[in-house]
């Protein structure tokens, strides 16, 4: 038996942070497409259950067109069960607004609900303020069954935090869980729960911003002879990549540009790239950030973030008796912050060089 564990689809996300209006619209469509592609994959790979561990939608208000595409996808494959747990973003509006719930769309509620299959029992609960303390005591699983448990929230070790979103892993130990299918964390993460089981966040299907970099996809579970094998399947249409570059060794901007362009060649141009300049640079390095962005414009999206700092010390200009040397010594000796000093020195040097400010 094969099962897909996915989560955090955030359908209908706005996507406007970095992208143009047209690209944001396109990415929004792509996220929905990736969900549909995943369901097609399930069909062609003999998957019979898809667990959606929360945050299927980004906001409680779901566009009618999105809702009907999701419903069509679900009803297109009646032999696949969709086990849906609402997360902290989507609440239960999607289900409540349905005239008729398709028979293969099965829903977890605020009490433990179990869906039984010959090879596995899948049990889940939606966290709420009312149940967050009692749910651990009310979970009863048989050691003789293969058990998947579905929840949405942030794992924590103690019971001290107050948020209803916290899942206390310690209290799920020795509960006969074989696989804890989680949603909430947007990157694939797996760890040992106890001697018997593992916990796993599937992550989101598509990264939306540069806080969601790296491979995104779903987890494919293969159940065979009473054991669960799990495998992360990268599935996103586009990946967001953060590329840190230490510019310390470079005094020539064009050599640095060549270096960055060569590094960027490792990634497909369909992806979204953020180059982060780091390290300490000398005054001699003249930066042309817009030109670098232009050179990376073959990517679906590219931007350059400059986090590098100017490395000039009083020793560097100790013997410089020019106005420039005096100016730098004055600024370095002032009470300005490090970034203010950097800005002031750069502006001052440009002014001394006769450039427009
Ligand atoms: Mn989420």
Coordinates of C-alpha atoms in Angstrom, one line a residue, residues 60-312:
X60 CA -9.9 31.2 5.3
X61 CA -11.3 33.0 2.2
X62 CA -10.7 30.6 -0.7
X63 CA -11.4 31.7 -4.2
X64 CA -14.3 29.8 -5.8
X65 CA -12.2 28.8 -8.7
X66 CA -9.5 27.3 -6.5
X67 CA -12.1 25.5 -4.4
X68 CA -13.7 23.9 -7.5
X69 CA -10.3 22.9 -9.0
X70 CA -9.4 21.2 -5.7
X71 CA -12.8 19.5 -5.6
X72 CA -12.5 18.4 -9.2
X73 CA -9.1 16.9 -8.4
X74 CA -10.5 15.0 -5.5
X75 CA -13.5 13.7 -7.4
X76 CA -11.4 12.8 -10.4
X77 CA -9.9 9.9 -8.5
X78 CA -12.6 8.3 -6.4
X79 CA -10.2 5.3 -5.6
X80 CA -7.9 7.7 -3.7
X81 CA -8.9 8.7 -0.2
X82 CA -8.0 12.3 0.8
X83 CA -7.5 12.5 4.5
X84 CA -7.7 16.2 5.3
X85 CA -6.7 17.9 8.6
X86 CA -7.3 21.6 8.8
X87 CA -4.3 23.6 10.0
X88 CA -3.9 27.0 11.6
X89 CA -4.4 28.9 8.4
X90 CA -7.3 27.2 6.6
X91 CA -9.6 26.4 9.6
X92 CA -12.6 24.4 8.4
X93 CA -14.1 26.9 6.0
X94 CA -13.3 24.9 3.0
X95 CA -15.3 21.9 4.2
X96 CA -18.1 23.9 5.7
X97 CA -18.7 25.8 2.5
X98 CA -19.2 22.5 0.5
X99 CA -22.7 21.6 -0.5
X100 CA -21.7 18.0 -0.6
X101 CA -18.5 16.4 0.7
X102 CA -17.1 13.9 -1.8
X103 CA -17.1 10.4 -0.3
X104 CA -13.3 10.1 -0.7
X105 CA -12.7 13.3 1.2
X106 CA -12.3 12.3 4.8
X107 CA -11.9 14.9 7.6
X108 CA -10.2 14.8 10.9
X109 CA -11.9 16.8 13.7
X110 CA -11.0 18.1 17.2
X111 CA -11.5 14.6 18.6
X112 CA -9.2 11.8 17.6
X113 CA -10.6 10.2 14.4
X114 CA -9.2 6.9 12.9
X115 CA -9.5 5.8 9.3
X116 CA -8.8 2.1 9.1
X117 CA -7.2 0.3 6.2
X118 CA -6.2 -3.4 6.1
X119 CA -2.6 -2.5 6.4
X120 CA -2.6 0.6 8.5
X121 CA -4.7 2.8 10.8
X122 CA -4.5 6.5 10.3
X123 CA -5.5 8.6 13.3
X124 CA -5.5 12.4 13.5
X125 CA -6.7 15.4 15.5
X126 CA -7.0 19.1 14.9
X127 CA -5.4 21.0 17.8
X128 CA -7.5 23.5 19.7
X129 CA -7.4 25.4 22.9
X130 CA -10.0 23.0 24.3
X131 CA -8.2 19.8 23.5
X132 CA -4.5 20.7 23.7
X133 CA -4.0 19.4 27.2
X134 CA -6.2 16.3 27.1
X135 CA -5.5 14.9 23.6
X136 CA -2.4 13.0 24.7
X137 CA -4.3 11.0 27.3
X138 CA -7.1 10.2 24.9
X139 CA -4.9 8.8 22.1
X140 CA -5.2 5.0 22.3
X141 CA -3.5 2.9 19.7
X142 CA -3.0 -0.8 19.6
X143 CA 0.6 -2.1 19.5
X144 CA -0.6 -4.8 17.1
X145 CA -1.6 -2.2 14.4
X146 CA 0.6 -0.2 12.1
X147 CA -0.2 3.4 13.2
X148 CA 0.1 6.7 11.4
X149 CA -0.9 9.7 13.4
X150 CA -1.6 13.1 11.8
X151 CA -1.3 16.5 13.5
X152 CA -0.5 20.1 12.6
X153 CA 1.6 22.3 14.8
X154 CA 5.1 23.1 16.1
X155 CA 6.8 20.3 18.0
X156 CA 8.1 21.1 21.4
X157 CA 9.6 19.1 24.2
X158 CA 7.9 20.4 27.4
X159 CA 4.4 21.4 28.3
X160 CA 5.4 24.9 29.4
X161 CA 4.5 26.8 26.2
X162 CA 1.0 28.1 26.0
X163 CA 0.3 28.1 22.3
X164 CA -2.4 25.7 21.2
X165 CA -0.2 25.1 18.1
X166 CA 2.5 23.3 20.1
X167 CA 2.8 19.5 19.8
X168 CA 4.5 17.9 22.8
X169 CA 6.6 15.1 21.3
X170 CA 7.5 13.7 24.7
X171 CA 3.8 13.0 25.4
X172 CA 3.5 11.1 22.1
X173 CA 6.3 8.7 23.0
X174 CA 5.5 5.1 23.7
X175 CA 2.0 5.6 22.2
X176 CA 2.5 2.9 19.5
X177 CA 3.0 5.5 16.8
X178 CA 4.9 4.2 13.8
X179 CA 4.9 7.4 11.7
X180 CA 3.8 10.8 12.9
X181 CA 2.7 12.8 9.8
X182 CA 3.0 16.5 10.6
X183 CA 2.3 19.8 9.0
X184 CA 3.3 23.4 9.9
X185 CA 7.1 23.5 9.3
X186 CA 7.7 24.3 5.6
X187 CA 10.8 22.2 5.1
X188 CA 11.0 18.4 5.0
X189 CA 12.2 17.3 8.4
X190 CA 12.4 13.8 9.9
X191 CA 13.5 12.5 13.3
X192 CA 13.1 9.7 15.7
X193 CA 10.1 9.8 18.0
X194 CA 10.8 6.9 20.1
X195 CA 12.1 3.3 19.7
X196 CA 9.1 2.5 17.6
X197 CA 8.4 5.5 15.4
X198 CA 9.5 8.6 13.6
X199 CA 8.0 12.0 13.2
X200 CA 8.1 13.8 9.9
X201 CA 7.2 17.2 8.4
X202 CA 6.5 16.9 4.7
X203 CA 7.2 20.6 4.1
X204 CA 5.4 22.6 1.5
X205 CA 5.0 21.6 -2.1
X206 CA 6.4 24.9 -3.6
X207 CA 8.5 27.5 -1.9
X208 CA 6.9 30.9 -1.9
X209 CA 9.5 33.3 -0.6
X210 CA 13.2 33.2 0.2
X211 CA 12.4 32.0 3.7
X212 CA 11.3 28.8 1.9
X213 CA 14.5 27.8 0.0
X214 CA 15.6 24.4 -1.1
X215 CA 13.9 21.2 -2.2
X216 CA 10.1 21.1 -1.7
X217 CA 7.8 18.2 -2.2
X218 CA 5.9 15.4 -0.4
X219 CA 6.7 12.2 1.4
X220 CA 5.9 8.8 -0.2
X221 CA 5.1 6.1 2.3
X222 CA 5.4 2.5 1.2
X223 CA 3.7 0.0 3.5
X224 CA 4.9 -3.6 3.1
X225 CA 4.8 -6.5 5.5
X226 CA 3.9 -4.4 8.5
X227 CA 6.6 -1.8 8.0
X228 CA 6.6 1.8 6.7
X229 CA 9.4 3.0 4.4
X230 CA 9.3 6.7 3.8
X231 CA 11.0 8.7 1.0
X232 CA 11.0 12.4 0.3
X233 CA 10.0 13.2 -3.2
X234 CA 11.1 16.7 -4.5
X235 CA 8.3 17.9 -6.6
X236 CA 8.2 21.7 -6.9
X237 CA 8.0 23.3 -10.3
X238 CA 10.6 25.9 -9.2
X239 CA 13.0 26.1 -6.3
X240 CA 14.1 29.2 -4.4
X241 CA 17.9 29.3 -4.0
X242 CA 19.9 31.5 -1.6
X243 CA 23.5 31.7 -2.8
X244 CA 25.9 33.3 -0.2
X245 CA 29.1 34.6 -1.7
X246 CA 32.1 35.8 0.3
X247 CA 33.5 38.8 -1.5
X248 CA 36.4 39.3 0.8
X249 CA 39.1 38.2 -1.7
X250 CA 37.8 40.4 -4.5
X251 CA 39.2 43.8 -5.4
X252 CA 37.9 43.8 -8.9
X253 CA 34.1 43.9 -9.4
X254 CA 34.2 42.2 -12.8
X255 CA 36.2 39.2 -11.5
X256 CA 33.7 38.9 -8.7
X257 CA 30.8 39.1 -11.2
X258 CA 32.4 36.3 -13.3
X259 CA 32.8 34.2 -10.1
X260 CA 29.1 34.7 -9.2
X261 CA 27.8 34.0 -12.7
X262 CA 29.9 30.8 -12.7
X263 CA 28.4 29.8 -9.3
X264 CA 24.9 30.5 -10.5
X265 CA 25.3 28.3 -13.6
X266 CA 24.9 25.3 -11.3
X267 CA 21.2 26.1 -10.9
X268 CA 18.4 25.8 -13.5
X269 CA 17.3 29.2 -14.9
X270 CA 13.7 28.2 -14.2
X271 CA 14.5 28.8 -10.5
X272 CA 14.5 31.9 -8.3
X273 CA 17.9 33.1 -7.1
X274 CA 18.9 35.3 -4.3
X275 CA 22.7 36.1 -4.2
X276 CA 23.8 37.4 -0.8
X277 CA 27.1 39.2 -0.8
X278 CA 29.0 38.6 2.5
X279 CA 32.4 39.3 3.9
X280 CA 34.6 42.3 4.2
X281 CA 35.6 44.3 1.2
X282 CA 38.3 47.0 0.6
X283 CA 37.6 50.5 -0.5
X284 CA 39.1 49.7 -3.9
X285 CA 36.1 47.5 -4.8
X286 CA 33.5 49.5 -6.6
X287 CA 30.2 47.8 -6.5
X288 CA 27.7 47.6 -9.3
X289 CA 24.8 45.7 -7.9
X290 CA 22.3 46.6 -10.6
X291 CA 24.7 45.4 -13.3
X292 CA 25.1 42.0 -11.4
X293 CA 21.3 41.6 -11.2
X294 CA 21.2 42.3 -14.9
X295 CA 23.7 39.6 -15.6
X296 CA 21.5 37.1 -13.6
X297 CA 18.4 38.1 -15.4
X298 CA 18.3 34.8 -17.3
X299 CA 16.7 33.4 -14.1
X300 CA 13.0 33.3 -13.6
X301 CA 13.8 35.8 -10.8
X302 CA 17.1 37.0 -9.4
X303 CA 18.1 39.6 -6.8
X304 CA 21.2 40.6 -5.1
X305 CA 21.4 41.4 -1.4
X306 CA 24.4 43.1 -0.1
X307 CA 25.4 42.2 3.5
X308 CA 29.1 42.8 3.0
X309 CA 30.9 45.4 5.2
X310 CA 33.6 47.8 4.3
X311 CA 36.9 46.7 5.9
X312 CA 38.9 49.8 6.5

